[in-house]
Coordinates of C-alpha atoms in Angstrom, one line a residue:
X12 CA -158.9 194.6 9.5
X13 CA -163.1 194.7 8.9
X14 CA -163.9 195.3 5.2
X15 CA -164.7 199.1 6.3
X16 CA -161.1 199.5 7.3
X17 CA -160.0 198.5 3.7
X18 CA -162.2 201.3 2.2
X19 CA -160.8 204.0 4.4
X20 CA -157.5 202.9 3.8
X21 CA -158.4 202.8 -0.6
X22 CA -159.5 206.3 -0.8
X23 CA -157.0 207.8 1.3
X24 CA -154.6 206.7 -1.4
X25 CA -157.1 207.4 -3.6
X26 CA -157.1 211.5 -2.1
X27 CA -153.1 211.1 -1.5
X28 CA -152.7 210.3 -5.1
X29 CA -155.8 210.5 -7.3
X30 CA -156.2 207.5 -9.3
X31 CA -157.8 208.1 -12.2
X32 CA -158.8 204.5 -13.1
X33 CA -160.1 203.6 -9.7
X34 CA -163.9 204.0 -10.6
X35 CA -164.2 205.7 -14.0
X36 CA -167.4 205.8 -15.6
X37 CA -168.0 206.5 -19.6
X38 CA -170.3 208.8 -17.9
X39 CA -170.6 212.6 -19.5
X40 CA -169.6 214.5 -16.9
X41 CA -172.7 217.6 -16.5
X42 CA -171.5 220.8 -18.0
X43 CA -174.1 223.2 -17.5
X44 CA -173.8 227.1 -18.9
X45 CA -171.3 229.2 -16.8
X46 CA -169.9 226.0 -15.3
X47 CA -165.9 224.7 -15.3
X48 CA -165.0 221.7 -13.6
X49 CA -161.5 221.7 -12.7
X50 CA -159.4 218.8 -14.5
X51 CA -158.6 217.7 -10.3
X52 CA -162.0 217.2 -9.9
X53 CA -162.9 214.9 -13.1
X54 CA -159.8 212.9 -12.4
X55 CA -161.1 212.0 -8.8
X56 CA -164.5 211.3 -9.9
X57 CA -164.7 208.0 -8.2
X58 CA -168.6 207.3 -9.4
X59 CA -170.1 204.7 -11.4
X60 CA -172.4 207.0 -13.0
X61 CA -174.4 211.0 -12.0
X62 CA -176.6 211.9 -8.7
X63 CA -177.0 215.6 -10.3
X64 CA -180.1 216.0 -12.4
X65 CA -182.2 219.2 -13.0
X66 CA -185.2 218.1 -12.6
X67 CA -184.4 217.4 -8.5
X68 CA -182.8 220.7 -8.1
X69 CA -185.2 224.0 -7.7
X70 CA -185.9 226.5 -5.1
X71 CA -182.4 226.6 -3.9
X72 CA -182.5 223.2 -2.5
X73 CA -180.1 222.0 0.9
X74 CA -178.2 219.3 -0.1
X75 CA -175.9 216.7 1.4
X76 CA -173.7 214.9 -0.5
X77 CA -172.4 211.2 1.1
X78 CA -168.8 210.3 -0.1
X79 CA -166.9 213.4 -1.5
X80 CA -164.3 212.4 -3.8
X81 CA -162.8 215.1 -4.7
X82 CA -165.4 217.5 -4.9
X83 CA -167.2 217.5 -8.6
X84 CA -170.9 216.4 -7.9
X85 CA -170.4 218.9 -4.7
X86 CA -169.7 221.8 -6.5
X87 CA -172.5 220.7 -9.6
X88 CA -175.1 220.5 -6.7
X89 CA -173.8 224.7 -5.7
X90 CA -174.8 225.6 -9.0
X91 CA -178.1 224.9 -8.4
X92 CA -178.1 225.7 -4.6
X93 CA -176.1 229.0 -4.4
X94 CA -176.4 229.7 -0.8
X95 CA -173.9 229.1 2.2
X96 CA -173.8 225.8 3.6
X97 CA -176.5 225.0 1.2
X98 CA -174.7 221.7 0.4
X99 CA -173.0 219.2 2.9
X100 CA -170.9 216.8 2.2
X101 CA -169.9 214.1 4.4
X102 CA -166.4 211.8 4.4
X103 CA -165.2 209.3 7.2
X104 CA -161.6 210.0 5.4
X105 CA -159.7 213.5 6.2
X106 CA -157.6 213.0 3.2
X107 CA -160.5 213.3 0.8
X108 CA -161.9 216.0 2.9
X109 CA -159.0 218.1 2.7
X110 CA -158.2 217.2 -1.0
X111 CA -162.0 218.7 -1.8
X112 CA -161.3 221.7 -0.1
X113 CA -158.2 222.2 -1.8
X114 CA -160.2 221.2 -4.8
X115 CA -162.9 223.7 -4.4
X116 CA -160.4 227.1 -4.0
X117 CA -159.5 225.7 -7.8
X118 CA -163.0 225.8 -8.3
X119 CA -163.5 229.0 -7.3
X120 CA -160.6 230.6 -9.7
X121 CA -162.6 229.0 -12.6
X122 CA -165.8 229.9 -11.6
X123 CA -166.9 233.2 -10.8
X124 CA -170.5 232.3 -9.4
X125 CA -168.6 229.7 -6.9
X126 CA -168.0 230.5 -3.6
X127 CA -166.3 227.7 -0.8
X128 CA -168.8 228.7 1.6
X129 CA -171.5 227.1 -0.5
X130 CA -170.7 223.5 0.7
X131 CA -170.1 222.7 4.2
X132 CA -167.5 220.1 4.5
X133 CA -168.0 217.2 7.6
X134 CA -166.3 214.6 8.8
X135 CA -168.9 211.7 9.3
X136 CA -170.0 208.2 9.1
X137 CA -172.6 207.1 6.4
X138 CA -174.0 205.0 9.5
X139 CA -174.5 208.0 11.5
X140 CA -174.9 210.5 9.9
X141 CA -173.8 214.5 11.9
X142 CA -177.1 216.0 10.0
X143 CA -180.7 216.8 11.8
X144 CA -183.3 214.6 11.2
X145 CA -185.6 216.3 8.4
X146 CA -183.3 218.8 6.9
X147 CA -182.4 217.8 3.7
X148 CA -184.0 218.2 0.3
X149 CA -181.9 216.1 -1.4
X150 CA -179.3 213.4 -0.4
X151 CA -176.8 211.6 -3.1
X152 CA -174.6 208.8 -2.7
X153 CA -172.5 207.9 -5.6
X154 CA -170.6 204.2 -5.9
X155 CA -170.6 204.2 -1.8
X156 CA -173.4 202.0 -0.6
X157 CA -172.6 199.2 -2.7
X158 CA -169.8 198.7 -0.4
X159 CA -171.6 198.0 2.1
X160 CA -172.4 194.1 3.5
X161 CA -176.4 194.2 3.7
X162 CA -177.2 195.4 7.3
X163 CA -175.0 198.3 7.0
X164 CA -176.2 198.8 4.0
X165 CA -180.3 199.2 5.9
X166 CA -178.5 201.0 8.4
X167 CA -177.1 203.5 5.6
X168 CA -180.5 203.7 3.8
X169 CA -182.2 204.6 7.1
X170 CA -180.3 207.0 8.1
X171 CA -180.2 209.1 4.4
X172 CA -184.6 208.5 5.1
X173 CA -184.2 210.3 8.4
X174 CA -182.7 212.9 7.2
X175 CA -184.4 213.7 4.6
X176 CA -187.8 216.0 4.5
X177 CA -191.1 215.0 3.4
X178 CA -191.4 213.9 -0.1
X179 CA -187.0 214.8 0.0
X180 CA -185.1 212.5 -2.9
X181 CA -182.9 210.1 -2.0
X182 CA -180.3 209.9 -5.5
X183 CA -178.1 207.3 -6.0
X184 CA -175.7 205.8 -8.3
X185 CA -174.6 202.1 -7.8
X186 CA -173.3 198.9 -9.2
X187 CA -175.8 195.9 -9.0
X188 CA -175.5 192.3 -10.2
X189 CA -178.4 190.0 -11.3
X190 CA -175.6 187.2 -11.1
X191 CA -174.6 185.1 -7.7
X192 CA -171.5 185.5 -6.6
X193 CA -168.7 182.8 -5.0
X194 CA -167.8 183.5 -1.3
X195 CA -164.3 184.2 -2.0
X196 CA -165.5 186.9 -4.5
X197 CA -168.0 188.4 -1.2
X198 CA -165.4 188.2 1.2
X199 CA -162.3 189.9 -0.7
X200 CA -162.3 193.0 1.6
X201 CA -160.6 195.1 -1.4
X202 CA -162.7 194.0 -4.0
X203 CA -165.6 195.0 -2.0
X204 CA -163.9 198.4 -1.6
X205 CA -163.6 198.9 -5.3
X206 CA -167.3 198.5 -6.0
X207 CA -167.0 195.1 -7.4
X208 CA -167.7 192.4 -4.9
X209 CA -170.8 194.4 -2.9
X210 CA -173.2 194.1 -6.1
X211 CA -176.6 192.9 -5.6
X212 CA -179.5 192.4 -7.8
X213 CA -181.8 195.3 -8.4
X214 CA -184.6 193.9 -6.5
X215 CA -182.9 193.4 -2.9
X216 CA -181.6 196.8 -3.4
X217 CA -184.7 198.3 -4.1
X218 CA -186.2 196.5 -1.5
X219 CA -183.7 197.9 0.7
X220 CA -185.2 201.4 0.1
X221 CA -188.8 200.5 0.1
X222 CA -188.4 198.4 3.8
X223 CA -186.7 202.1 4.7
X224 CA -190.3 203.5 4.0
X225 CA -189.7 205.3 0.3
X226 CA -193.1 205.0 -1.0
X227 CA -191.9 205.6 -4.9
X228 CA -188.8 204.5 -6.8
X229 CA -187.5 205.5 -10.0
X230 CA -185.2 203.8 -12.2
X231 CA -183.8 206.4 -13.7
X232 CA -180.5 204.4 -15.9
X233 CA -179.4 201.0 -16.1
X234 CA -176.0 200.7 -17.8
X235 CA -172.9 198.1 -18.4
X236 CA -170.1 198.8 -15.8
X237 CA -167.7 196.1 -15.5
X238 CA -167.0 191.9 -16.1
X239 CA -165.6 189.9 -13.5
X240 CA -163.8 187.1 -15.7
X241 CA -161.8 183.8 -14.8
X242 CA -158.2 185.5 -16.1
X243 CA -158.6 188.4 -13.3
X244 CA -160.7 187.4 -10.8
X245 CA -161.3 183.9 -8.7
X246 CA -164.1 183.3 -10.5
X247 CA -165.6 180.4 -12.6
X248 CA -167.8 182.5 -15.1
X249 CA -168.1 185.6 -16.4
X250 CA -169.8 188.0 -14.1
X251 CA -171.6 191.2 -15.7
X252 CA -171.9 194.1 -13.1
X253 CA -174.5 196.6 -14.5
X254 CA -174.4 200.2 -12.7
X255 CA -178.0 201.9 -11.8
X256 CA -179.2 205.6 -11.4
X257 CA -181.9 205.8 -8.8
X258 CA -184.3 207.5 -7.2
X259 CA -186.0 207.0 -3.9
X260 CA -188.6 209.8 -2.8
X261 CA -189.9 209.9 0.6
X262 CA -193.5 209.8 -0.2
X263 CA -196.0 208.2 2.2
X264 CA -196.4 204.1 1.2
X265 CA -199.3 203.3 -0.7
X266 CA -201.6 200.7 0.8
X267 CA -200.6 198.3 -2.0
X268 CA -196.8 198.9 -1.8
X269 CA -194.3 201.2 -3.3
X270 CA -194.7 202.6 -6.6
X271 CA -191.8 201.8 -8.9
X272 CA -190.9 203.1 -11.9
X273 CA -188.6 201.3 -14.5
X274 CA -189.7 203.3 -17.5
X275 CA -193.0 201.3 -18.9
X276 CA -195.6 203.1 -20.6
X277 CA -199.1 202.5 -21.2
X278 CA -200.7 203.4 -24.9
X279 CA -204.4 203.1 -25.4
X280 CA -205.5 202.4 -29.0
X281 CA -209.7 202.0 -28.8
X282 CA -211.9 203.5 -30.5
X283 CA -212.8 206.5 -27.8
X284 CA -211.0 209.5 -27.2
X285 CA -209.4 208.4 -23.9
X286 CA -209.6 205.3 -21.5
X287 CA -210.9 206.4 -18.0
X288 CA -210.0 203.4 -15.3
X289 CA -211.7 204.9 -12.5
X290 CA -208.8 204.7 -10.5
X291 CA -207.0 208.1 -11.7
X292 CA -205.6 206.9 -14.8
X293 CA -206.7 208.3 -17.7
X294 CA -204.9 207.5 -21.2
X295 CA -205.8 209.2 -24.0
X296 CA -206.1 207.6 -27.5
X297 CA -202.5 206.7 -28.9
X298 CA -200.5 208.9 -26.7
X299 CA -198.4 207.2 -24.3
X300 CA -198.2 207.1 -20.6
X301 CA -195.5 206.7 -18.7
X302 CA -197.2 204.4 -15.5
X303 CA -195.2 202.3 -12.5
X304 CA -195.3 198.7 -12.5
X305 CA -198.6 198.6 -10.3
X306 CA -200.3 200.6 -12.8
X307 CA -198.9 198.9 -16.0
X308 CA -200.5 195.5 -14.5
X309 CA -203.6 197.1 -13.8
X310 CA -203.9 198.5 -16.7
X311 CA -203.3 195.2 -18.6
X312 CA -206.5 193.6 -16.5
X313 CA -208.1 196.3 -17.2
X314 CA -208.6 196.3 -21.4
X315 CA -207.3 194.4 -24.2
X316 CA -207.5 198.0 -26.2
X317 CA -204.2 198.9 -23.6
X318 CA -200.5 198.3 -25.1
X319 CA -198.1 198.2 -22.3
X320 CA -194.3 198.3 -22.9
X321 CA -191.4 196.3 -21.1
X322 CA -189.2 197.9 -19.1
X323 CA -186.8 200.2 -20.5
X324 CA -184.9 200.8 -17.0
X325 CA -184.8 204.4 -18.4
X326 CA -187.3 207.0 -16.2
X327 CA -187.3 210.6 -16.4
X328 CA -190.5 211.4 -14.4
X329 CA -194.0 212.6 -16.0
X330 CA -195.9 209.1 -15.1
X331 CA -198.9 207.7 -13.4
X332 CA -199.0 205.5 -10.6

């Protein structure tokens, strides 16, 4: 049995009998105004953290949706996208497919606004995905691709990039681990399908997205998820897994690489009214500036007068880069 056997075989026990445990995030779950999440749906919320923000969804945006669980972020994305088949979701398990769509005729006694129509349900692989290149505003993935051993996961990544339109968001939620891991750990086909033996550091999954071609990435949360100790696992040391929010947008690549935000700003404190770089950043006096990396090091070459901040691994848009 491959380790992508042992995941389809979790969440179809997962969608036979939701476990609420599996994955469970101290996450809020999103209640926006005229919205009711059935209690179904938060129980088989198998995420590490949220895909759905705001400030990604206008204009009636097409969605798809990798990974359904049992339907929640799927029926938070048809609030904002109230049209049919303006959201897809996509599951390799039929269990979890059907469960949603029982799920979503709950949904649509609690909601009047909901409609089933609004999210077209399809049976797929995350590696091949059944969607037209180009057609997609924005594609989620919630505690999925970390399961993934790393040329799946490129293969993934690639194929949520073809899909998705020009300057289209890629949003994803995921554990990541700055810590090494033992090969026993790796190679446990289960743990890898509960999202606790894939992690990687931030920077090889990032790089993931930026080899794909996503010229910016945000950083959007960085959070505690789970520990790995010596009295549960076959493990020597304690191993902290940290779960991300993230953004990938398919923006052309800069000519000096990808712009990446992890929430630094840039105050200027001189004597003038503003600081003009001549590269498109101006900062004006004591206000701060939310910049990428790039920027934030150019900036620091560029005056003494400049207070740059660390990163905060916290970004929610409004920079310079």
């Amino acid at each position: 049995m491959s380790y992508l056997d042992a995941t389809q075989d979790l969440y179809k026990e997962a969608a036979l009998t939701p476990d609420v445990g599996l994955c469970c995030t101290t996450n809020p779950v999103w209640q926006f105004p005229g919205l009711s999440i059935p209690k179904i749906m938060q129980e088989m919320n198998y995420g590490c953290g949220s895909t759905v923000s705001a400030q990604d969804l206008i204009n009636n945006p097409k969605v798809l949706y990798v990974g359904v669980g049992g339907g929640m972020e799927l029926l938070q994305f048809s609030y904002f996208s109230r049209q049919s088949g303006g959201v897809t979701g996509v599951d390799s398990v039929d269990e979890m497919l059907e469960a949603s769509r029982k799920n979503f005729k709950v949904a649509e006694e609690e909601n009047d606004w909901f409609k089933s129509e609004f999210v077209n349900l399809v049976k797929g692989d995350a590696l091949n995905l059944p969607v037209a290149d180009e057609s997609i505003d924005v594609a989620a993935q919630n505690c999925l691709f970390n399961i993934f051993k790393m040329e799946d996961l490129k293969k993934a990544v690639s194929e949520m990039y073809r899909v998705l339109k020009p300057h289209g968001r890629l949003v994803m939620s995921d554990p990541t681990c700055e810590q090494p891991m033992n090969d026993e750990l790796r190679n446990d086909d289960r743990l890898r399908a509960l999202c606790l033996s894939g992690s990687i550091p931030i920077k090889d999954y990032v790089k993931v997205l930026t080899d794909a071609g996503f010229g910016t990435i945000e950083i959007r949360a960085r959070k505690s998820y789970r520990v790995l100790t010596p009295n549960h696992y076959p493990t020597d040391e304690i191993i902290h897994i940290e779960s991300i929010e993230i953004a990938a947008i398919k923006d052309p690549m800069p000519k000096d690489g990808p712009c990446m935000f992890t929430g630094k700003t840039a105050i200027y404190y001189g004597d003038e009214e503003y600081f003009d770089d001549g590269q498109g950043h101006v900062l004006q006096q004591n206000q701060p500036l939310a910049v990428c990396d790039k920027t934030a090091a150019a900036l620091t070459k560029a005056s003494d007068e400049i207070h740059v901040s660390e990163s905060t691994w916290h970004y929610n848009g409004g920079g310079c880069c």
